[in-house]
């Protein structure tokens, strides 16, 4: 069952005349129905932890646009919270967490196996979705990659250059490595449970991979992804994994092979023709339309969409944006993008 789903075909390496499409942050504030459900939930974390409402916002973009995949509605910062960090969201600013700055902070965290107590509502959201999604729609689960999650746990917030995480790495390597290891173990446990609940694909978001250079990229972007993917493949050999080492630049080349991922997601700084030659020959690629086209629309949106479809037409491709759609996007532009792909 489900083997002819377009997303799964692409992830098995099939080239398709019309690429399947979904969008990062497709359930989000640009949609009036999302804003209404979010208001009903009261706040962002209540939305994440109320399975009926999280499932509802996951389904909204599927109903409106008929995307080929739905992505579980949750957040990468739920894992730090499940490990014992404090997490809250400041309206108009973003997430805040208690910080980990030394060995004592690391040892105060809960063991990786303890995360399920906090995260069980997320698994219930996955179960609801696997019952209610249209038969041809693929359900994608996700987690943050260890480096990206660590940057938030160390700084307590999003940072432009991930400075506090780089500083801890330089000054207290043992604590830093211990944190990466704890997040890696928790991520394996978390994604395994999402798969057991019904996720058909999982995606690892390494949004800040681009600030890792040289050997650090191998140690903190490649190696944890490889370990997570190997552990998941061991338990669930048929579940494909999408890796997103955002802003990895030339390190996109070889990432599929080095990590065992089935697909690499490309941000919008990567040239599509370069990626078709250097990345797509190793496997499926996903991406890479600049999300600003969802705000500006017009003829550029259509020509850029067609250019990307054309560039990747010689191999397996899942159409997506290079990063999440922004709250100021026009919902009509999303339909124009889909029409340009399927048209
Ligand atoms: O006010 C709101 O409604 C909150 C906005 C929002 C949303 C819609 C946040 C806060 N998280 C989410 C959902 C979310 N986050 C999803 C759901 C599924 C979907 O794509 O539709 C996913 C996959 C994420 C992943 C996520 N959260 C990432 C990785 C991807 C990326 O965008 O780079 C990151 C870095 C986060 C942290 C986070 N959560 C929310 C915000 C505003 C941020 C970024 C904070 C920062 O760096 O300052």
Coordinates of C-alpha atoms and ligand atoms in Angstrom, one line a residue:
X1 CA 0.0 0.0 0.0
X2 CA 1.1 3.5 -0.7
X3 CA 4.0 2.5 -2.9
X4 CA 2.8 4.6 -5.8
X5 CA 2.9 7.8 -3.8
X6 CA 4.8 10.4 -5.8
X7 CA 7.0 11.5 -2.9
X8 CA 8.0 7.9 -2.1
X9 CA 8.8 7.3 -5.8
X10 CA 11.1 10.3 -5.9
X11 CA 12.8 9.1 -2.7
X12 CA 13.3 5.6 -4.3
X13 CA 15.2 7.4 -7.1
X14 CA 12.5 7.6 -9.8
X15 CA 12.5 10.5 -12.3
X16 CA 9.0 11.8 -12.8
X17 CA 7.7 14.1 -15.5
X18 CA 5.9 16.2 -12.9
X19 CA 7.8 16.5 -9.6
X20 CA 5.9 16.1 -6.4
X21 CA 5.6 19.2 -4.3
X22 CA 5.3 20.4 -0.7
X23 CA 6.5 23.5 1.1
X24 CA 8.6 24.1 4.3
X25 CA 6.4 25.8 6.9
X26 CA 3.3 25.1 4.7
X27 CA 1.2 25.1 7.9
X28 CA 1.9 28.7 9.1
X29 CA 0.9 32.2 9.7
X30 CA 0.5 33.2 6.0
X31 CA -2.8 31.1 6.1
X32 CA -5.8 32.7 7.7
X33 CA -7.1 29.2 8.8
X34 CA -3.8 28.6 10.6
X35 CA -4.1 31.9 12.4
X36 CA -7.6 31.0 13.5
X37 CA -6.6 27.6 14.9
X38 CA -3.5 29.1 16.6
X39 CA -5.8 31.6 18.3
X40 CA -8.1 28.8 19.4
X41 CA -5.1 27.0 20.9
X42 CA -4.0 30.2 22.7
X43 CA -0.3 29.9 22.2
X44 CA 2.2 28.1 19.9
X45 CA 3.2 25.4 22.3
X46 CA -0.4 24.5 23.2
X47 CA -0.9 24.1 19.4
X48 CA 2.0 21.7 19.2
X49 CA 0.9 19.7 22.2
X50 CA -2.9 19.4 21.4
X51 CA -3.0 16.5 18.9
X52 CA -6.4 17.4 17.4
X53 CA -5.3 21.0 16.7
X54 CA -1.8 20.1 15.5
X55 CA -3.4 17.6 13.1
X56 CA -5.9 20.2 12.0
X57 CA -3.2 22.8 11.0
X58 CA -1.1 20.0 9.3
X59 CA -4.2 19.2 7.1
X60 CA -5.1 22.8 6.3
X61 CA -2.5 23.3 3.4
X62 CA -3.4 19.8 2.1
X63 CA -7.0 20.7 1.8
X64 CA -6.3 24.1 0.3
X65 CA -3.6 23.1 -2.2
X66 CA -3.4 19.3 -2.4
X67 CA 0.3 19.1 -1.7
X68 CA 1.9 15.7 -2.2
X69 CA 3.2 15.6 1.4
X70 CA 2.0 16.8 4.8
X71 CA 4.6 17.6 7.4
X72 CA 3.8 16.9 11.0
X73 CA 3.1 20.2 12.9
X74 CA 5.5 20.4 15.8
X75 CA 8.8 22.2 16.3
X76 CA 12.5 21.2 16.6
X77 CA 12.7 22.8 20.0
X78 CA 10.3 20.3 21.6
X79 CA 13.2 17.9 22.0
X80 CA 15.2 20.3 24.2
X81 CA 12.1 20.8 26.3
X82 CA 11.6 17.0 26.6
X83 CA 15.2 16.8 27.7
X84 CA 14.4 19.2 30.6
X85 CA 15.2 22.6 29.2
X86 CA 12.7 25.4 29.8
X87 CA 11.1 26.6 26.6
X88 CA 8.8 29.5 25.9
X89 CA 7.9 31.7 23.0
X90 CA 8.0 35.5 23.1
X91 CA 5.3 37.0 20.8
X92 CA 6.9 38.8 17.9
X93 CA 10.4 37.7 18.8
X94 CA 10.6 33.9 18.8
X95 CA 11.7 31.0 21.0
X96 CA 13.6 31.3 24.4
X97 CA 15.2 28.5 26.3
X98 CA 17.1 28.0 29.5
X99 CA 20.8 27.8 28.5
X100 CA 23.4 25.0 28.8
X101 CA 26.8 26.6 29.4
X102 CA 28.8 24.0 31.4
X103 CA 29.1 20.4 32.5
X104 CA 26.6 20.9 35.3
X105 CA 24.0 22.1 32.8
X106 CA 24.6 19.0 30.7
X107 CA 24.3 16.6 33.6
X108 CA 21.0 18.2 34.7
X109 CA 19.4 17.1 31.5
X110 CA 17.2 14.0 31.4
X111 CA 18.3 10.9 29.6
X112 CA 17.4 10.5 26.0
X113 CA 14.8 7.7 26.7
X114 CA 12.9 10.1 29.0
X115 CA 11.7 12.3 26.1
X116 CA 8.6 10.3 25.3
X117 CA 6.8 11.5 28.5
X118 CA 6.7 15.0 27.1
X119 CA 6.5 14.1 23.4
X120 CA 3.7 11.5 23.5
X121 CA 1.1 14.1 22.2
X122 CA 3.3 14.5 19.1
X123 CA 3.0 10.8 18.4
X124 CA -0.7 11.0 18.9
X125 CA -0.8 13.8 16.2
X126 CA 1.1 11.4 13.9
X127 CA -1.5 8.7 14.5
X128 CA -4.4 11.0 13.8
X129 CA -2.8 12.2 10.6
X130 CA -2.0 8.7 9.3
X131 CA -5.7 7.9 9.7
X132 CA -7.0 11.1 8.1
X133 CA -4.7 12.1 5.3
X134 CA -5.8 11.5 1.7
X135 CA -4.5 8.1 0.5
X136 CA -2.0 9.7 -2.0
X137 CA -0.5 12.1 0.5
X138 CA 2.8 11.2 2.2
X139 CA 3.3 12.0 5.9
X140 CA 6.7 13.4 6.8
X141 CA 7.9 13.5 10.4
X142 CA 10.9 15.6 11.4
X143 CA 13.5 16.6 14.0
X144 CA 16.2 19.2 14.3
X145 CA 19.7 17.9 13.6
X146 CA 22.0 17.9 16.7
X147 CA 24.2 20.9 15.8
X148 CA 21.2 23.1 15.1
X149 CA 19.3 22.0 18.2
X150 CA 22.5 22.5 20.3
X151 CA 22.9 26.1 19.0
X152 CA 19.5 26.9 20.6
X153 CA 20.1 25.0 23.8
X154 CA 23.5 26.8 24.4
X155 CA 22.4 30.3 23.4
X156 CA 18.8 30.1 24.7
X157 CA 17.5 31.6 21.5
X158 CA 18.1 32.0 17.7
X159 CA 21.4 33.7 16.9
X160 CA 22.7 35.2 13.7
X161 CA 26.2 33.5 13.8
X162 CA 25.7 30.7 16.4
X163 CA 28.4 32.4 18.4
X164 CA 27.7 30.9 21.9
X165 CA 27.7 27.3 20.4
X166 CA 31.0 27.9 18.6
X167 CA 32.4 29.4 21.9
X168 CA 31.4 26.4 24.0
X169 CA 32.8 24.1 21.3
X170 CA 36.1 25.9 21.5
X171 CA 36.3 26.3 25.3
X172 CA 34.7 23.1 26.7
X173 CA 34.8 20.4 24.0
X174 CA 33.8 17.6 26.4
X175 CA 30.5 19.3 27.4
X176 CA 29.8 20.3 23.9
X177 CA 30.4 16.8 22.6
X178 CA 28.3 15.4 25.4
X179 CA 25.4 17.7 24.4
X180 CA 25.7 16.7 20.8
X181 CA 25.6 13.0 21.8
X182 CA 22.6 13.5 24.1
X183 CA 20.6 15.2 21.3
X184 CA 21.7 12.6 18.8
X185 CA 20.4 9.8 21.1
X186 CA 17.1 11.7 21.7
X187 CA 16.6 12.3 18.0
X188 CA 17.0 8.6 17.2
X189 CA 14.4 7.8 19.9
X190 CA 12.0 10.6 18.8
X191 CA 12.1 9.8 15.0
X192 CA 11.7 6.1 15.7
X193 CA 8.5 6.8 17.7
X194 CA 7.2 9.1 14.9
X195 CA 7.8 6.2 12.4
X196 CA 6.1 3.7 14.6
X197 CA 3.2 6.1 14.9
X198 CA 2.9 6.3 11.1
X199 CA 5.4 8.8 9.6
X200 CA 6.4 7.5 6.2
X201 CA 9.5 9.7 5.7
X202 CA 11.5 11.7 8.2
X203 CA 13.5 14.9 7.7
X204 CA 16.4 16.2 9.7
X205 CA 16.6 20.0 9.7
X206 CA 20.2 21.3 10.1
X207 CA 19.3 25.0 9.6
X208 CA 22.6 26.3 10.9
X209 CA 24.9 23.7 9.2
X210 CA 26.3 26.6 7.1
X211 CA 28.3 28.0 10.0
X212 CA 30.3 24.8 10.5
X213 CA 33.6 24.9 8.5
X214 CA 36.1 22.3 7.4
X215 CA 36.5 19.4 9.9
X216 CA 33.7 20.8 12.1
X217 CA 31.3 20.2 9.3
X218 CA 32.3 16.6 9.2
X219 CA 32.3 16.1 12.9
X220 CA 29.0 18.0 13.7
X221 CA 26.9 18.0 10.6
X222 CA 27.9 14.8 8.7
X223 CA 28.7 12.4 11.6
X224 CA 25.6 12.9 13.7
X225 CA 23.4 12.7 10.6
X226 CA 25.1 9.5 9.6
X227 CA 24.7 8.0 13.1
X228 CA 20.9 9.0 13.2
X229 CA 20.3 7.6 9.7
X230 CA 22.1 4.4 10.3
X231 CA 20.2 3.8 13.6
X232 CA 16.9 4.5 11.9
X233 CA 17.7 2.3 8.8
X234 CA 18.6 -0.5 11.2
X235 CA 15.1 -0.3 12.8
X236 CA 13.1 0.8 9.9
X237 CA 15.0 0.0 6.6
X238 CA 12.1 1.1 4.4
X239 CA 11.7 4.6 5.7
X240 CA 13.4 7.3 3.6
X241 CA 15.3 10.1 5.2
X242 CA 15.6 13.7 3.9
X243 CA 18.6 15.7 5.2
X244 CA 18.7 19.5 5.1
X245 CA 22.2 20.9 5.8
X246 CA 21.1 24.5 5.0
X247 CA 23.8 26.8 3.6
X248 CA 26.2 23.9 3.2
X249 CA 27.4 25.4 -0.1
X250 CA 30.0 23.1 -1.8
X251 CA 29.6 20.6 1.1
X252 CA 26.2 19.6 -0.4
X253 CA 28.3 17.6 -2.8
X254 CA 29.0 14.2 -1.2
X255 CA 26.5 14.7 1.6
X256 CA 24.1 12.0 0.4
X257 CA 26.9 9.4 0.2
X258 CA 28.5 10.4 3.5
X259 CA 25.3 10.3 5.6
X260 CA 23.2 7.6 3.9
X261 CA 20.3 10.0 3.4
X262 CA 17.9 9.2 0.6
X263 CA 17.5 12.9 -0.4
X264 CA 19.2 16.2 0.3
X265 CA 17.2 19.4 0.6
X266 CA 18.8 22.4 -1.1
X267 CA 18.5 25.9 0.2
X268 CA 18.0 28.8 -2.3
X269 CA 21.6 29.9 -2.3
X270 CA 22.5 26.8 -4.3
X271 CA 22.5 27.1 -8.1
X272 CA 20.1 24.5 -9.5
X273 CA 22.2 23.6 -12.5
X274 CA 25.3 23.1 -10.3
X275 CA 23.2 20.9 -7.9
X276 CA 21.8 18.9 -10.8
X277 CA 25.3 18.0 -11.8
X278 CA 27.0 17.6 -8.4
X279 CA 24.3 16.6 -6.0
X280 CA 21.4 15.0 -7.9
X281 CA 23.7 12.3 -9.4
X282 CA 24.0 10.9 -5.9
X283 CA 20.3 10.7 -5.3
X284 CA 17.0 12.6 -4.9
X285 CA 17.2 16.4 -4.3
X286 CA 14.5 18.6 -2.8
X287 CA 14.2 22.4 -3.3
X288 CA 15.1 25.1 -4.1
X289 CA 12.8 28.1 -4.9
X290 CA 13.6 31.3 -3.0
X291 CA 10.7 31.8 -0.5
X292 CA 10.6 35.5 -1.3
X293 CA 8.8 34.6 -4.6
X294 CA 5.8 33.7 -2.4
X295 CA 5.7 37.3 -1.3
X296 CA 6.4 39.0 -4.6
X297 CA 4.7 36.7 -7.1
X298 CA 4.4 37.9 -10.6
X299 CA 6.1 36.5 -13.7
X300 CA 9.4 35.9 -11.8
X301 CA 7.6 33.3 -9.6
X302 CA 6.5 31.4 -12.7
X303 CA 9.8 31.6 -14.6
X304 CA 11.9 30.6 -11.5
X305 CA 9.6 27.7 -10.7
X306 CA 9.8 26.4 -14.3
X307 CA 13.6 26.9 -14.3
X308 CA 14.0 24.8 -11.2
X309 CA 11.7 22.0 -12.5
X310 CA 13.7 22.0 -15.8
X311 CA 17.1 22.0 -14.1
X312 CA 16.2 18.9 -12.0
X313 CA 14.1 17.1 -14.7
X314 CA 16.9 14.6 -15.4
X315 CA 16.7 12.9 -12.1
X316 CA 14.6 12.4 -8.9
X317 CA 13.3 15.7 -7.6
X318 CA 10.8 16.9 -5.0
X319 CA 9.9 20.5 -5.6
X320 CA 10.1 22.7 -2.4
X321 CA 11.2 26.1 -1.3
X322 CA 14.8 26.7 -0.2
X323 CA 13.6 27.6 3.3
X324 CA 10.2 28.1 5.1
X325 CA 7.5 30.3 3.6
X326 CA 7.2 33.6 5.5
X327 CA 4.2 35.0 7.3
X328 CA 3.9 37.9 4.8
X329 CA 3.5 35.5 1.8
X330 CA 0.4 35.7 -0.4
X331 CA -1.6 32.4 -0.3
X332 CA -2.5 33.0 -4.0
X333 CA 1.2 32.8 -5.0
X334 CA 1.4 29.3 -3.6
X335 CA -1.3 28.2 -6.0
X336 CA 0.5 29.9 -8.9
X337 CA 3.7 28.0 -8.0
X338 CA 1.8 24.7 -8.0
X339 CA 0.1 25.5 -11.3
X340 CA 3.5 26.3 -12.8
X341 CA 4.8 22.9 -11.7
X342 CA 1.8 20.8 -12.6
X343 CA 0.6 23.0 -15.5
Ligands
LIG1 O1 3.9 32.1 15.8 C1 3.9 30.9 15.3 O2 2.9 30.4 14.8 C2 5.2 30.2 15.3 C3 6.0 30.1 14.0 C4 6.5 28.7 14.0 C5 6.0 27.6 13.2 C6 4.8 27.7 12.2 C7 7.5 28.2 14.8 C8 8.3 28.9 15.8 N1 7.6 26.8 14.5 C9 6.7 26.5 13.5 C10 6.4 25.1 13.0 C11 7.6 24.4 12.5 N2 8.9 24.6 12.8 C12 7.5 23.3 11.6 C13 6.2 22.6 11.3 C14 5.9 22.1 10.0 C15 5.8 23.0 8.8 O3 6.9 23.1 8.1 O4 4.7 23.4 8.3 C16 8.8 22.8 11.4 C17 9.3 21.7 10.4 C18 9.7 23.7 12.1 C19 11.2 23.5 12.2 C20 12.0 24.5 12.8 N3 11.7 25.2 14.0 C21 13.3 24.9 12.4 C22 14.0 24.2 11.2 C23 13.6 24.8 9.9 C24 13.9 26.3 9.7 O5 13.0 27.0 9.6 O6 15.1 26.6 9.6 C25 13.8 25.9 13.3 C26 15.2 26.5 13.2 C27 12.8 26.1 14.3 C28 12.9 27.0 15.5 C29 11.9 28.0 15.5 N4 10.6 27.7 15.8 C30 9.8 28.8 15.6 C31 10.6 29.9 15.1 C32 10.2 31.3 14.8 C33 11.9 29.3 15.0 C34 13.2 30.0 14.5 C35 13.8 30.8 15.6 C36 15.1 31.6 15.4 O7 16.1 31.0 14.8 O8 15.1 32.8 15.8

